[in-house]
Amino acid sequence: MTEKQSITLTINGRAHKIAVEPRRTLADAIREDCGQTGTHIGCEHGVCGACTIIVDGAPVRSCLMFAVQAGGKPIRTVEGLADGDKLHPMQQAFMDHHGLQCGFCTPGFLMLAVGVLEREPDISDADLIDVLSSNLCRCTGYQNIVKAVRAAAEEMRK
Amino acid sequence: MAVPETKQKIIGRSLPRREDPPLLRGQGRFAADINFPGQWIMRVVRAPIAHGEIRSIDASAALALRGVHAVWTYKDVAHIPRIPFRLTGLKTLEPYQQPVLADGVVRYVGEPVALVFAEDAYIAEDAAELVEIDIAPRDVVMNASDAPGAFDDGHTTEADVIRKGYGDVETAFRNAHAVVSLELVVGRHTGVPMETRGAIATYDAARDLLEMHGAAKVPHWNRDTMARMLGRTPQTMHLHEGHVGGGFGIRGEIYPEDVAVCAAALAFERPIKWIEDRREHLIAANHSRQQQHRIRAAVDKNGTILAIDDEFFHDNGAYMRTHAATVPDLAAAMLPGPYRVPAYRAVGHIRLTNKTPCGTYRAPGRYESTFVRERLMDAIAAQCGLDKVEVRRRNLLPQSAMPHDVHLDTLGTHIVYDSGDYALLLDKALRLAKWDALQAEMKARRATGETVGAGVAMFVEKSGLGPFDTVRIEIKTDGVEVVTGNASVGQGIETVVAQICAEVLGARYETINVVHGQTDRIARGMGAFASRVTVMCGEATRMAAVKLRDIVLKAAAELMQTSAERLDIADGQIVSGDGGASMPLTSLAGLTAEDTFESSHMVYPYGVHIASVRVDAETGGVTVETYAIAYDVGRAVNPRLVEGQLAGGLAQGIGGALYEEFLYDEAGEPLSVTFADYLMPTAHEVPAPLLLVTEDAPSPLNAFGLKGAGEGGVNPVGAAIASAIDDALQQPGAVTQLPVTPQRLKALMKR
């Protein structure tokens, strides 16, 4: 155990001043130190993508980052997607297309899809499936997730 | 003929799920999200070798770490009995039950040996690594089909033998025109939900109330059993289910860790939280599926089955856990499938090995026995020079045979197929997959040098296991509350139950809240497993809703000065037939009704899967190009949810067919401990399936004709893909082992 460092994590526009060991993962800091438990931990070794968030505009696996690396960078998690009562088009699309069952992998997929589509709104379908194959889901068999993301992509392009 | 969805009232419509909004917003309350002030974190110290005698455990370095509160070993939990059986608990298996912590002997890598209690998870993990365990190694048993070894003094590693059968098998084989024999293996794999296991126990000394959060699947049975194990009455213990990140049979059984957090909360009078990591999950949560079968069929000259004789070895890992003999029992009982089998014998050896203990995993015993049976059907076709669809057609039980007594028992019930028109579904499946055109396409592509082929598999599933479910419905000021004794693993039970309640009671779907997984809200419950909830809870909900509707109308009639016969409830309003005043249902808040559905028979949905694959001749890789599923569910409450279950099951089935396998080295060291070793399908590996859900054979055993859907997507996937690979290789019977990894496939291609 080493000395804790003071950092500020800015999550969905809100600053969280926390003190963490250098080895504390960003996922753990977001969940435990900042109380935002919408981001889930599925494997802690960067394969499943349940912990995917958006850092500085790019989808990243928060289990593979240390909290101290994210100080000062804008972080977006699933809790920041909806606009009050109004769901983000991606969230609405997942609901419309039955893109979730247990919901554990869902925040990771939402942030992955939103992050990619914001950077590449005209991404090809083949590339989109490539991106979606980054994250694991054990419940849905993926097809409804793909349908939902395609529908949201159209909506987001408007 | 299914009624088109647009004409359905509420049942039969693909309404959006009641569960979704909080999950989409990141407001889920999964076990890891739950915290209590002053909680300690529990971290399990696990056996580093597969078999041996514990000589000493030195926790001094761990205890010296700042923030570590305690370290427990067996002596701290010796007062707690071993974990009992929940299903199919044969007495002969009791010597093989698992203790909460290793009792002098470790039997698999990953077995809990000690428990660290610390201030936070990082300290707990640091401390766990400092606990030194000295173990004198013993020889390991790694193969379930070798001669049995020693388990302890007085017990061998053959825990028992399941025997099922009927008819004169010997005579049938003597008189057979031909005998087909196969030796088949299904690899060890399991459900691997995306959420790992976890539990949080709290003890309120003032009220003498022990509570555990993170429960799932069978909270009432778990509460009753753990209370007993800890020397408490059921009333002084409650289990709470929050959001659950997938179950698949794996999560929710009583594991050593669940008992440990509860015992620790009692002992320390502190909240105790335990969340496992993925490596722990892969070596300590139930494994499944590993069986080796030697199966033979006696057939006449037309390829008609005269008898099936199957001997198999079931690898149950190091202990018998809560499922006891369930998986091999189901394998033996469901093997005959949709076919007429005049004589049958199954002998299942339950074997212990020094691997992770096993339990049920979605379509338990059936993924295995469907693989074996459908391989047999393909082999019969090859032997008799028949088309593989034709051989199945010839052997199918006709619709006129229903209800069909299979002359076999399982799960405490006698197996009687309640309804089914297998031949009709086969026709529909062939049309769905455009079978003739598919065959022609495969042939044409093979002629150009591609290694492509198509396969088929049929199955009967079981669902709706009783013996009961109770539902209580209460009118609230803001809607309706339906309290069930069931559980959610993410499948959508709140939606299905709300739809049934909405249609039968007349309440508004959006205002119906369904309670599940809380032992303090309803006295007894049977939970969620064996695809039982839609059937058992669904019918109980209908019954309670009918009762409540009568009560509501009587009360409303008095208030509205009319007779109950003139009133109806629709869309949350009590309306008068003669167009008079109406009143909202919620104005009668407080009215309640309860009812129980009892059933001693299961209900039997069935399906046909058709797969086409392409084999990369150079790498041995397999691409599943197309996949069609036809499934008769009796009656679909929410068609899109049924399809979701089929699609999800398909993905897991592909995993077991091609990718997923728990491997061990010869010393019992697990080799599949991360997602880099244990490969699960991604969006790339699962094609968009063609799905056809039919309602041609509703069950006569409940009012709506409901059957379950949870396991119809996974059941025959290994079989269907094996059949397709054989066709691609143009080698009947090539695939005898799952998963068909590239290495195994290349070996087959070399032949």
mmCIF file of C-alpha atoms in Angstrom, chain A residues 31-136:
data_model
loop_
_atom_site.group_PDB
_atom_site.id
_atom_site.type_symbol
_atom_site.label_atom_id
_atom_site.label_comp_id
_atom_site.label_asym_id
_atom_site.label_seq_id
_atom_site.Cartn_x
_atom_site.Cartn_y
_atom_site.Cartn_z
ATOM 1 C CA ARG A 31 -17.835 3.223 -8.543
ATOM 2 C CA GLU A 32 -16.585 3.366 -4.962
ATOM 3 C CA ASP A 33 -14.975 6.770 -4.439
ATOM 4 C CA CYS A 34 -17.403 8.726 -6.602
ATOM 5 C CA GLY A 35 -20.467 6.561 -5.955
ATOM 6 C CA GLN A 36 -21.386 6.133 -9.631
ATOM 7 C CA THR A 37 -22.181 2.433 -9.774
ATOM 8 C CA GLY A 38 -23.716 2.372 -13.257
ATOM 9 C CA THR A 39 -20.325 1.360 -14.688
ATOM 10 C CA HIS A 40 -19.869 -2.368 -14.039
ATOM 11 C CA ILE A 41 -16.861 -4.614 -13.617
ATOM 12 C CA GLY A 42 -17.061 -7.911 -15.502
ATOM 13 C CA CYS A 43 -13.518 -9.187 -15.744
ATOM 14 C CA GLU A 44 -10.935 -6.642 -14.621
ATOM 15 C CA HIS A 45 -8.652 -7.726 -17.427
ATOM 16 C CA GLY A 46 -9.894 -5.675 -20.325
ATOM 17 C CA VAL A 47 -11.790 -8.288 -22.329
ATOM 18 C CA CYS A 48 -15.492 -8.009 -21.543
ATOM 19 C CA GLY A 49 -15.945 -4.233 -21.848
ATOM 20 C CA ALA A 50 -18.654 -3.956 -19.176
ATOM 21 C CA CYS A 51 -16.594 -1.142 -17.659
ATOM 22 C CA THR A 52 -16.506 0.926 -20.876
ATOM 23 C CA ILE A 53 -16.834 4.671 -20.317
ATOM 24 C CA ILE A 54 -15.927 7.704 -22.426
ATOM 25 C CA VAL A 55 -12.765 9.553 -21.438
ATOM 26 C CA ASP A 56 -11.802 12.613 -23.397
ATOM 27 C CA GLY A 57 -14.173 11.657 -26.183
ATOM 28 C CA ALA A 58 -12.979 8.063 -26.614
ATOM 29 C CA PRO A 59 -14.530 4.827 -25.297
ATOM 30 C CA VAL A 60 -12.083 3.194 -22.883
ATOM 31 C CA ARG A 61 -12.068 0.184 -20.569
ATOM 32 C CA SER A 62 -11.984 1.796 -17.160
ATOM 33 C CA CYS A 63 -10.632 -1.391 -15.571
ATOM 34 C CA LEU A 64 -7.441 -0.926 -17.571
ATOM 35 C CA MET A 65 -6.859 2.662 -16.502
ATOM 36 C CA PHE A 66 -5.665 3.926 -13.178
ATOM 37 C CA ALA A 67 -7.730 6.664 -11.579
ATOM 38 C CA VAL A 68 -4.677 8.905 -11.400
ATOM 39 C CA GLN A 69 -4.425 8.765 -15.205
ATOM 40 C CA ALA A 70 -7.879 10.283 -15.571
ATOM 41 C CA GLY A 71 -7.431 13.360 -13.420
ATOM 42 C CA GLY A 72 -8.447 16.479 -15.328
ATOM 43 C CA LYS A 73 -9.962 14.562 -18.246
ATOM 44 C CA PRO A 74 -13.704 14.758 -19.001
ATOM 45 C CA ILE A 75 -15.289 11.450 -18.086
ATOM 46 C CA ARG A 76 -18.738 10.376 -19.211
ATOM 47 C CA THR A 77 -20.550 7.405 -17.756
ATOM 48 C CA VAL A 78 -23.990 5.922 -18.335
ATOM 49 C CA GLU A 79 -25.497 8.086 -15.625
ATOM 50 C CA GLY A 80 -24.869 11.130 -17.801
ATOM 51 C CA LEU A 81 -26.546 9.869 -20.975
ATOM 52 C CA ALA A 82 -30.163 10.733 -20.269
ATOM 53 C CA ASP A 83 -31.322 14.333 -20.234
ATOM 54 C CA GLY A 84 -33.433 14.302 -17.083
ATOM 55 C CA ASP A 85 -36.537 12.291 -17.941
ATOM 56 C CA LYS A 86 -35.650 12.037 -21.602
ATOM 57 C CA LEU A 87 -33.591 8.977 -22.497
ATOM 58 C CA HIS A 88 -30.658 9.310 -24.887
ATOM 59 C CA PRO A 89 -31.563 7.915 -28.341
ATOM 60 C CA MET A 90 -29.191 5.006 -27.670
ATOM 61 C CA GLN A 91 -30.986 4.121 -24.418
ATOM 62 C CA GLN A 92 -34.377 4.461 -26.089
ATOM 63 C CA ALA A 93 -33.249 2.252 -28.960
ATOM 64 C CA PHE A 94 -32.056 -0.474 -26.577
ATOM 65 C CA MET A 95 -35.471 -0.417 -24.937
ATOM 66 C CA ASP A 96 -37.362 -0.401 -28.248
ATOM 67 C CA HIS A 97 -35.369 -3.349 -29.615
ATOM 68 C CA HIS A 98 -35.084 -5.508 -26.473
ATOM 69 C CA GLY A 99 -31.339 -4.948 -26.462
ATOM 70 C CA LEU A 100 -30.917 -5.880 -22.816
ATOM 71 C CA GLN A 101 -31.954 -8.713 -20.537
ATOM 72 C CA CYS A 102 -30.037 -8.723 -17.258
ATOM 73 C CA GLY A 103 -28.639 -5.255 -17.992
ATOM 74 C CA PHE A 104 -25.162 -5.895 -16.583
ATOM 75 C CA CYS A 105 -23.256 -5.403 -19.850
ATOM 76 C CA THR A 106 -25.607 -2.637 -20.989
ATOM 77 C CA PRO A 107 -23.845 0.476 -19.660
ATOM 78 C CA GLY A 108 -20.627 -0.706 -21.323
ATOM 79 C CA PHE A 109 -22.370 -1.238 -24.662
ATOM 80 C CA LEU A 110 -24.197 2.102 -24.415
ATOM 81 C CA MET A 111 -20.989 4.045 -23.811
ATOM 82 C CA LEU A 112 -19.090 2.090 -26.457
ATOM 83 C CA ALA A 113 -21.771 2.708 -29.065
ATOM 84 C CA VAL A 114 -22.316 6.363 -28.151
ATOM 85 C CA GLY A 115 -18.573 6.991 -28.053
ATOM 86 C CA VAL A 116 -17.975 5.443 -31.452
ATOM 87 C CA LEU A 117 -20.983 7.022 -33.165
ATOM 88 C CA GLU A 118 -20.154 10.484 -31.852
ATOM 89 C CA ARG A 119 -16.702 10.174 -33.431
ATOM 90 C CA GLU A 120 -17.815 8.369 -36.581
ATOM 91 C CA PRO A 121 -21.497 9.056 -37.274
ATOM 92 C CA ASP A 122 -21.249 7.472 -40.735
ATOM 93 C CA ILE A 123 -19.436 4.337 -39.682
ATOM 94 C CA SER A 124 -20.039 1.390 -41.997
ATOM 95 C CA ASP A 125 -22.152 -1.491 -40.801
ATOM 96 C CA ALA A 126 -19.213 -3.904 -40.973
ATOM 97 C CA ASP A 127 -17.056 -1.570 -38.910
ATOM 98 C CA LEU A 128 -19.893 -1.115 -36.444
ATOM 99 C CA ILE A 129 -20.143 -4.866 -35.871
ATOM 100 C CA ASP A 130 -16.369 -4.941 -35.465
ATOM 101 C CA VAL A 131 -16.640 -2.342 -32.735
ATOM 102 C CA LEU A 132 -19.552 -4.080 -31.030
ATOM 103 C CA SER A 133 -17.579 -7.322 -30.987
ATOM 104 C CA SER A 134 -15.311 -5.596 -28.449
ATOM 105 C CA ASN A 135 -17.844 -6.160 -25.681
ATOM 106 C CA LEU A 136 -19.304 -9.373 -24.308
#
